[in-house]
């Protein structure tokens, strides 16, 4: 029997604090004005995208005391933006990235339940754990969580939030003016949760929202992150947008689902991806080179290299060869808030590889950094890009993509008018929203609330107390 043709899921990622966004492009606009968010979200909705997506950065990143000048500096609060967008859109899902390390379950559950009400069932939560103490300095708790504890907390954080979302299950607001009865039962919203991370009890003050629970995303690539996603999330915001790594990641995480009593359909894999469109493939390829150069200026190339070398390289010419001097491995990282510390476990070996590659290919610092940091996934005419996206989805390298344009807010205008109609003509993408909730757009079943098996480290954790809790929990964090 031939494999059924998969429908593609597409989402619009409003760019965040990194050098993907070419803010210096004449077509680029504000990253703070509501008009930009509105244009971006409404274009994605016109194109029938599944959802609008916001990543999260909780501190301005810096190096040597300077903000990265190609980063888009500043990022307004996620819930404020998504709530405002709920009022100017009707169908598109609204996904916010919210950290489980520095927040509290009650607040976060209340915010997502409220967003789900205000948007009539379009809320989704991308659960991230964050890793760096630099970000943590902004918060009361600081960077106190060890790597192995982050997913332990995330897992119980999510479970606690679920208990709060479910705390109104079976209870209704009667608001019966005749009898004077407001609630169907005075127990509505009661909860109690006590474990290593949370010791809370009380009343949740937001009644059950249209989706009952927001759609759950996970972003994080470690074994612990993958296990967390397989156990508890509806979708993964991933980093593997190429065919072979995508297929390997897809098979890996989908292969973990069975032990949690879940099927392949219960978890969508949606990698981040970029695109460059042209009237022809050749024109797009030319434009892609220009975009890459704009994304990695000489100064940015030096900053990137400094993240590996861990020393001031401002005296080096970005159009010249790589430094002879070795990275500084003696002290703290100079790169504040970047993933570089985790990426370069052995800086000396990584620097050697960089030098060898630059020498072998005859590349300058800037040229090498363009190669190393380039994030272009789909390049070509609308026809070509539609085919590339479809091929990856049909090959099970992904279920769709969370697309990040390099221009804000107009980065989807051409995509909506050219690529989407081709996918629609080919029967791969919806021409109308069929449902009203994000869960329906994504083809996800309603949340399972029957008690299920707790596995791994979670099995040993104190059980959640309130009724109706799904006890699926990840053996994560190792
Ligand atoms: C594709 C992707 C996107 C991410 N986006 C964010 C983000 O927007 N905000 C954030 O704080 N962390 C983000 N993270 C970091 C993850 O939350 C997580 O903290 C980090 O990857 C460490 O988890 P890991 O050990 O499982 O990789 C992202 C990670 C990945 C892989």
JSON list of N, CA and C and ligand atoms in Angstrom, two decimals, residues 13 53-58 75 97-99 101 126-132 135 147 150-151 218-226 236-240 270-272 342, ligand 1:
[
{"chain": "A", "resi": 13, "resn": "UNK", "atom": "N", "xyz": [7.14, 32.59, 12.06]},
{"chain": "A", "resi": 13, "resn": "UNK", "atom": "CA", "xyz": [7.96, 32.93, 13.22]},
{"chain": "A", "resi": 13, "resn": "UNK", "atom": "C", "xyz": [8.36, 34.40, 13.10]},
{"chain": "A", "resi": 53, "resn": "UNK", "atom": "N", "xyz": [4.21, 32.47, 15.61]},
{"chain": "A", "resi": 53, "resn": "UNK", "atom": "CA", "xyz": [5.12, 31.95, 16.63]},
{"chain": "A", "resi": 53, "resn": "UNK", "atom": "C", "xyz": [6.04, 33.04, 17.16]},
{"chain": "A", "resi": 54, "resn": "UNK", "atom": "N", "xyz": [6.15, 33.09, 18.48]},
{"chain": "A", "resi": 54, "resn": "UNK", "atom": "CA", "xyz": [7.13, 33.97, 19.11]},
{"chain": "A", "resi": 54, "resn": "UNK", "atom": "C", "xyz": [8.13, 33.15, 19.90]},
{"chain": "A", "resi": 55, "resn": "UNK", "atom": "N", "xyz": [9.41, 33.34, 19.63]},
{"chain": "A", "resi": 55, "resn": "UNK", "atom": "CA", "xyz": [10.44, 32.75, 20.48]},
{"chain": "A", "resi": 55, "resn": "UNK", "atom": "C", "xyz": [10.59, 33.65, 21.70]},
{"chain": "A", "resi": 56, "resn": "UNK", "atom": "N", "xyz": [11.50, 33.34, 22.58]},
{"chain": "A", "resi": 56, "resn": "UNK", "atom": "CA", "xyz": [11.66, 34.19, 23.76]},
{"chain": "A", "resi": 56, "resn": "UNK", "atom": "C", "xyz": [13.13, 34.42, 24.04]},
{"chain": "A", "resi": 57, "resn": "UNK", "atom": "N", "xyz": [13.47, 35.65, 24.34]},
{"chain": "A", "resi": 57, "resn": "UNK", "atom": "CA", "xyz": [14.82, 35.99, 24.80]},
{"chain": "A", "resi": 57, "resn": "UNK", "atom": "C", "xyz": [14.63, 36.89, 25.99]},
{"chain": "A", "resi": 58, "resn": "UNK", "atom": "N", "xyz": [15.12, 36.50, 27.10]},
{"chain": "A", "resi": 58, "resn": "UNK", "atom": "CA", "xyz": [14.79, 37.22, 28.33]},
{"chain": "A", "resi": 58, "resn": "UNK", "atom": "C", "xyz": [15.83, 38.24, 28.74]},
{"chain": "A", "resi": 75, "resn": "UNK", "atom": "N", "xyz": [12.65, 43.17, 22.82]},
{"chain": "A", "resi": 75, "resn": "UNK", "atom": "CA", "xyz": [11.60, 42.21, 22.51]},
{"chain": "A", "resi": 75, "resn": "UNK", "atom": "C", "xyz": [10.46, 42.42, 23.50]},
{"chain": "A", "resi": 97, "resn": "UNK", "atom": "N", "xyz": [6.56, 31.29, 23.45]},
{"chain": "A", "resi": 97, "resn": "UNK", "atom": "CA", "xyz": [7.62, 30.53, 24.12]},
{"chain": "A", "resi": 97, "resn": "UNK", "atom": "C", "xyz": [7.74, 31.05, 25.55]},
{"chain": "A", "resi": 98, "resn": "UNK", "atom": "N", "xyz": [7.53, 30.18, 26.50]},
{"chain": "A", "resi": 98, "resn": "UNK", "atom": "CA", "xyz": [7.62, 30.59, 27.90]},
{"chain": "A", "resi": 98, "resn": "UNK", "atom": "C", "xyz": [8.43, 29.56, 28.67]},
{"chain": "A", "resi": 99, "resn": "UNK", "atom": "N", "xyz": [9.33, 30.10, 29.43]},
{"chain": "A", "resi": 99, "resn": "UNK", "atom": "CA", "xyz": [10.36, 29.35, 30.11]},
{"chain": "A", "resi": 99, "resn": "UNK", "atom": "C", "xyz": [9.85, 28.70, 31.40]},
{"chain": "A", "resi": 101, "resn": "UNK", "atom": "N", "xyz": [11.92, 27.56, 33.75]},
{"chain": "A", "resi": 101, "resn": "UNK", "atom": "CA", "xyz": [12.94, 27.65, 34.79]},
{"chain": "A", "resi": 101, "resn": "UNK", "atom": "C", "xyz": [12.73, 28.86, 35.69]},
{"chain": "A", "resi": 126, "resn": "UNK", "atom": "N", "xyz": [5.11, 27.03, 23.92]},
{"chain": "A", "resi": 126, "resn": "UNK", "atom": "CA", "xyz": [6.39, 26.38, 23.62]},
{"chain": "A", "resi": 126, "resn": "UNK", "atom": "C", "xyz": [7.20, 26.37, 24.92]},
{"chain": "A", "resi": 127, "resn": "UNK", "atom": "N", "xyz": [7.32, 25.19, 25.52]},
{"chain": "A", "resi": 127, "resn": "UNK", "atom": "CA", "xyz": [7.98, 25.09, 26.82]},
{"chain": "A", "resi": 127, "resn": "UNK", "atom": "C", "xyz": [9.49, 25.01, 26.61]},
{"chain": "A", "resi": 128, "resn": "UNK", "atom": "N", "xyz": [10.21, 26.02, 27.06]},
{"chain": "A", "resi": 128, "resn": "UNK", "atom": "CA", "xyz": [11.67, 25.96, 26.99]},
{"chain": "A", "resi": 128, "resn": "UNK", "atom": "C", "xyz": [12.24, 26.04, 28.41]},
{"chain": "A", "resi": 129, "resn": "UNK", "atom": "N", "xyz": [13.47, 25.57, 28.52]},
{"chain": "A", "resi": 129, "resn": "UNK", "atom": "CA", "xyz": [14.07, 25.52, 29.86]},
{"chain": "A", "resi": 129, "resn": "UNK", "atom": "C", "xyz": [15.15, 26.58, 30.04]},
{"chain": "A", "resi": 130, "resn": "UNK", "atom": "N", "xyz": [15.71, 27.04, 28.90]},
{"chain": "A", "resi": 130, "resn": "UNK", "atom": "CA", "xyz": [16.82, 28.00, 28.93]},
{"chain": "A", "resi": 130, "resn": "UNK", "atom": "C", "xyz": [18.02, 27.38, 29.65]},
{"chain": "A", "resi": 131, "resn": "UNK", "atom": "N", "xyz": [19.19, 27.89, 29.37]},
{"chain": "A", "resi": 131, "resn": "UNK", "atom": "CA", "xyz": [20.33, 27.20, 29.98]},
{"chain": "A", "resi": 131, "resn": "UNK", "atom": "C", "xyz": [21.30, 28.10, 30.71]},
{"chain": "A", "resi": 132, "resn": "UNK", "atom": "N", "xyz": [21.20, 29.41, 30.52]},
{"chain": "A", "resi": 132, "resn": "UNK", "atom": "CA", "xyz": [22.35, 30.17, 30.99]},
{"chain": "A", "resi": 132, "resn": "UNK", "atom": "C", "xyz": [22.08, 31.03, 32.20]},
{"chain": "A", "resi": 135, "resn": "UNK", "atom": "N", "xyz": [21.12, 34.80, 31.64]},
{"chain": "A", "resi": 135, "resn": "UNK", "atom": "CA", "xyz": [19.69, 35.13, 31.58]},
{"chain": "A", "resi": 135, "resn": "UNK", "atom": "C", "xyz": [19.11, 35.09, 32.98]},
{"chain": "A", "resi": 147, "resn": "UNK", "atom": "N", "xyz": [22.03, 21.65, 34.76]},
{"chain": "A", "resi": 147, "resn": "UNK", "atom": "CA", "xyz": [21.50, 21.13, 33.50]},
{"chain": "A", "resi": 147, "resn": "UNK", "atom": "C", "xyz": [20.55, 19.95, 33.74]},
{"chain": "A", "resi": 150, "resn": "UNK", "atom": "N", "xyz": [16.91, 20.91, 34.93]},
{"chain": "A", "resi": 150, "resn": "UNK", "atom": "CA", "xyz": [16.01, 21.77, 34.16]},
{"chain": "A", "resi": 150, "resn": "UNK", "atom": "C", "xyz": [14.79, 21.03, 33.63]},
{"chain": "A", "resi": 151, "resn": "UNK", "atom": "N", "xyz": [15.03, 19.82, 33.07]},
{"chain": "A", "resi": 151, "resn": "UNK", "atom": "CA", "xyz": [13.88, 19.09, 32.53]},
{"chain": "A", "resi": 151, "resn": "UNK", "atom": "C", "xyz": [13.06, 18.44, 33.63]},
{"chain": "A", "resi": 218, "resn": "UNK", "atom": "N", "xyz": [7.66, 21.87, 22.37]},
{"chain": "A", "resi": 218, "resn": "UNK", "atom": "CA", "xyz": [8.93, 21.75, 23.09]},
{"chain": "A", "resi": 218, "resn": "UNK", "atom": "C", "xyz": [10.04, 22.14, 22.14]},
{"chain": "A", "resi": 219, "resn": "UNK", "atom": "N", "xyz": [11.06, 22.82, 22.66]},
{"chain": "A", "resi": 219, "resn": "UNK", "atom": "CA", "xyz": [12.25, 23.13, 21.85]},
{"chain": "A", "resi": 219, "resn": "UNK", "atom": "C", "xyz": [13.47, 22.78, 22.69]},
{"chain": "A", "resi": 220, "resn": "UNK", "atom": "N", "xyz": [14.32, 21.99, 22.19]},
{"chain": "A", "resi": 220, "resn": "UNK", "atom": "CA", "xyz": [15.49, 21.55, 22.97]},
{"chain": "A", "resi": 220, "resn": "UNK", "atom": "C", "xyz": [15.90, 20.21, 22.40]},
{"chain": "A", "resi": 221, "resn": "UNK", "atom": "N", "xyz": [17.18, 20.02, 22.21]},
{"chain": "A", "resi": 221, "resn": "UNK", "atom": "CA", "xyz": [17.63, 18.92, 21.37]},
{"chain": "A", "resi": 221, "resn": "UNK", "atom": "C", "xyz": [18.29, 17.78, 22.13]},
{"chain": "A", "resi": 222, "resn": "UNK", "atom": "N", "xyz": [18.55, 17.98, 23.40]},
{"chain": "A", "resi": 222, "resn": "UNK", "atom": "CA", "xyz": [19.26, 16.95, 24.17]},
{"chain": "A", "resi": 222, "resn": "UNK", "atom": "C", "xyz": [18.39, 15.71, 24.32]},
{"chain": "A", "resi": 223, "resn": "UNK", "atom": "N", "xyz": [18.98, 14.66, 24.86]},
{"chain": "A", "resi": 223, "resn": "UNK", "atom": "CA", "xyz": [18.20, 13.45, 25.10]},
{"chain": "A", "resi": 223, "resn": "UNK", "atom": "C", "xyz": [17.04, 13.75, 26.05]},
{"chain": "A", "resi": 224, "resn": "UNK", "atom": "N", "xyz": [17.33, 14.53, 27.08]},
{"chain": "A", "resi": 224, "resn": "UNK", "atom": "CA", "xyz": [16.29, 14.89, 28.04]},
{"chain": "A", "resi": 224, "resn": "UNK", "atom": "C", "xyz": [15.17, 15.67, 27.37]},
{"chain": "A", "resi": 225, "resn": "UNK", "atom": "N", "xyz": [15.56, 16.58, 26.47]},
{"chain": "A", "resi": 225, "resn": "UNK", "atom": "CA", "xyz": [14.58, 17.39, 25.76]},
{"chain": "A", "resi": 225, "resn": "UNK", "atom": "C", "xyz": [13.70, 16.53, 24.87]},
{"chain": "A", "resi": 226, "resn": "UNK", "atom": "N", "xyz": [14.31, 15.59, 24.18]},
{"chain": "A", "resi": 226, "resn": "UNK", "atom": "CA", "xyz": [13.56, 14.72, 23.27]},
{"chain": "A", "resi": 226, "resn": "UNK", "atom": "C", "xyz": [12.59, 13.84, 24.06]},
{"chain": "A", "resi": 236, "resn": "UNK", "atom": "N", "xyz": [7.14, 19.63, 18.27]},
{"chain": "A", "resi": 236, "resn": "UNK", "atom": "CA", "xyz": [8.52, 20.05, 18.58]},
{"chain": "A", "resi": 236, "resn": "UNK", "atom": "C", "xyz": [8.91, 21.17, 17.62]},
{"chain": "A", "resi": 237, "resn": "UNK", "atom": "N", "xyz": [9.43, 22.23, 18.20]},
{"chain": "A", "resi": 237, "resn": "UNK", "atom": "CA", "xyz": [10.07, 23.28, 17.41]},
{"chain": "A", "resi": 237, "resn": "UNK", "atom": "C", "xyz": [11.53, 22.86, 17.32]},
{"chain": "A", "resi": 238, "resn": "UNK", "atom": "N", "xyz": [11.92, 22.30, 16.17]},
{"chain": "A", "resi": 238, "resn": "UNK", "atom": "CA", "xyz": [13.23, 21.68, 16.08]},
{"chain": "A", "resi": 238, "resn": "UNK", "atom": "C", "xyz": [14.23, 22.49, 15.30]},
{"chain": "A", "resi": 239, "resn": "UNK", "atom": "N", "xyz": [15.45, 21.97, 15.23]},
{"chain": "A", "resi": 239, "resn": "UNK", "atom": "CA", "xyz": [16.48, 22.69, 14.49]},
{"chain": "A", "resi": 239, "resn": "UNK", "atom": "C", "xyz": [16.93, 21.96, 13.23]},
{"chain": "A", "resi": 240, "resn": "UNK", "atom": "N", "xyz": [16.35, 20.77, 12.94]},
{"chain": "A", "resi": 240, "resn": "UNK", "atom": "CA", "xyz": [16.88, 19.97, 11.83]},
{"chain": "A", "resi": 240, "resn": "UNK", "atom": "C", "xyz": [16.00, 20.11, 10.60]},
{"chain": "A", "resi": 270, "resn": "UNK", "atom": "N", "xyz": [8.16, 20.12, 13.73]},
{"chain": "A", "resi": 270, "resn": "UNK", "atom": "CA", "xyz": [8.10, 21.37, 12.95]},
{"chain": "A", "resi": 270, "resn": "UNK", "atom": "C", "xyz": [9.40, 22.14, 13.12]},
{"chain": "A", "resi": 271, "resn": "UNK", "atom": "N", "xyz": [10.40, 21.84, 12.29]},
{"chain": "A", "resi": 271, "resn": "UNK", "atom": "CA", "xyz": [11.68, 22.55, 12.43]},
{"chain": "A", "resi": 271, "resn": "UNK", "atom": "C", "xyz": [11.58, 24.02, 12.02]},
{"chain": "A", "resi": 272, "resn": "UNK", "atom": "N", "xyz": [12.46, 24.82, 12.58]},
{"chain": "A", "resi": 272, "resn": "UNK", "atom": "CA", "xyz": [12.62, 26.20, 12.14]},
{"chain": "A", "resi": 272, "resn": "UNK", "atom": "C", "xyz": [13.26, 26.15, 10.76]},
{"chain": "A", "resi": 342, "resn": "UNK", "atom": "N", "xyz": [27.88, 25.87, 25.03]},
{"chain": "A", "resi": 342, "resn": "UNK", "atom": "CA", "xyz": [27.46, 24.48, 24.90]},
{"chain": "A", "resi": 342, "resn": "UNK", "atom": "C", "xyz": [27.92, 23.89, 23.58]},
{"chain": "B", "resi": 1, "resn": "LIG", "atom": "C1", "xyz": [14.96, 25.16, 17.76]},
{"chain": "B", "resi": 1, "resn": "LIG", "atom": "C2", "xyz": [15.14, 25.66, 19.15]},
{"chain": "B", "resi": 1, "resn": "LIG", "atom": "C3", "xyz": [14.57, 26.86, 19.53]},
{"chain": "B", "resi": 1, "resn": "LIG", "atom": "C4", "xyz": [14.71, 27.37, 20.82]},
{"chain": "B", "resi": 1, "resn": "LIG", "atom": "N1", "xyz": [14.12, 28.53, 21.14]},
{"chain": "B", "resi": 1, "resn": "LIG", "atom": "C5", "xyz": [14.28, 29.04, 22.37]},
{"chain": "B", "resi": 1, "resn": "LIG", "atom": "C6", "xyz": [13.70, 30.28, 22.74]},
{"chain": "B", "resi": 1, "resn": "LIG", "atom": "O1", "xyz": [13.04, 30.92, 21.96]},
{"chain": "B", "resi": 1, "resn": "LIG", "atom": "N2", "xyz": [13.92, 30.75, 23.99]},
{"chain": "B", "resi": 1, "resn": "LIG", "atom": "C7", "xyz": [14.67, 30.07, 24.91]},
{"chain": "B", "resi": 1, "resn": "LIG", "atom": "O2", "xyz": [14.83, 30.54, 26.03]},
{"chain": "B", "resi": 1, "resn": "LIG", "atom": "N3", "xyz": [15.23, 28.89, 24.58]},
{"chain": "B", "resi": 1, "resn": "LIG", "atom": "C8", "xyz": [15.06, 28.38, 23.36]},
{"chain": "B", "resi": 1, "resn": "LIG", "atom": "N4", "xyz": [15.64, 27.20, 23.03]},
{"chain": "B", "resi": 1, "resn": "LIG", "atom": "C9", "xyz": [16.49, 26.56, 24.05]},
{"chain": "B", "resi": 1, "resn": "LIG", "atom": "C10", "xyz": [15.78, 25.42, 24.73]},
{"chain": "B", "resi": 1, "resn": "LIG", "atom": "O3", "xyz": [14.75, 25.83, 25.52]},
{"chain": "B", "resi": 1, "resn": "LIG", "atom": "C11", "xyz": [16.67, 24.72, 25.71]},
{"chain": "B", "resi": 1, "resn": "LIG", "atom": "O4", "xyz": [16.85, 25.53, 26.81]},
{"chain": "B", "resi": 1, "resn": "LIG", "atom": "C12", "xyz": [18.01, 24.43, 25.20]},
{"chain": "B", "resi": 1, "resn": "LIG", "atom": "O5", "xyz": [17.97, 23.92, 23.91]},
{"chain": "B", "resi": 1, "resn": "LIG", "atom": "C13", "xyz": [18.64, 23.44, 26.14]},
{"chain": "B", "resi": 1, "resn": "LIG", "atom": "O6", "xyz": [17.90, 22.28, 26.12]},
{"chain": "B", "resi": 1, "resn": "LIG", "atom": "P1", "xyz": [18.55, 20.98, 25.54]},
{"chain": "B", "resi": 1, "resn": "LIG", "atom": "O7", "xyz": [19.59, 20.66, 26.54]},
{"chain": "B", "resi": 1, "resn": "LIG", "atom": "O8", "xyz": [17.44, 19.97, 25.50]},
{"chain": "B", "resi": 1, "resn": "LIG", "atom": "O9", "xyz": [19.04, 21.32, 24.18]},
{"chain": "B", "resi": 1, "resn": "LIG", "atom": "C14", "xyz": [15.49, 26.67, 21.76]},
{"chain": "B", "resi": 1, "resn": "LIG", "atom": "C15", "xyz": [16.07, 25.45, 21.38]},
{"chain": "B", "resi": 1, "resn": "LIG", "atom": "C16", "xyz": [15.90, 24.95, 20.11]},
{"chain": "B", "resi": 1, "resn": "LIG", "atom": "C17", "xyz": [16.54, 23.65, 19.75]}
]
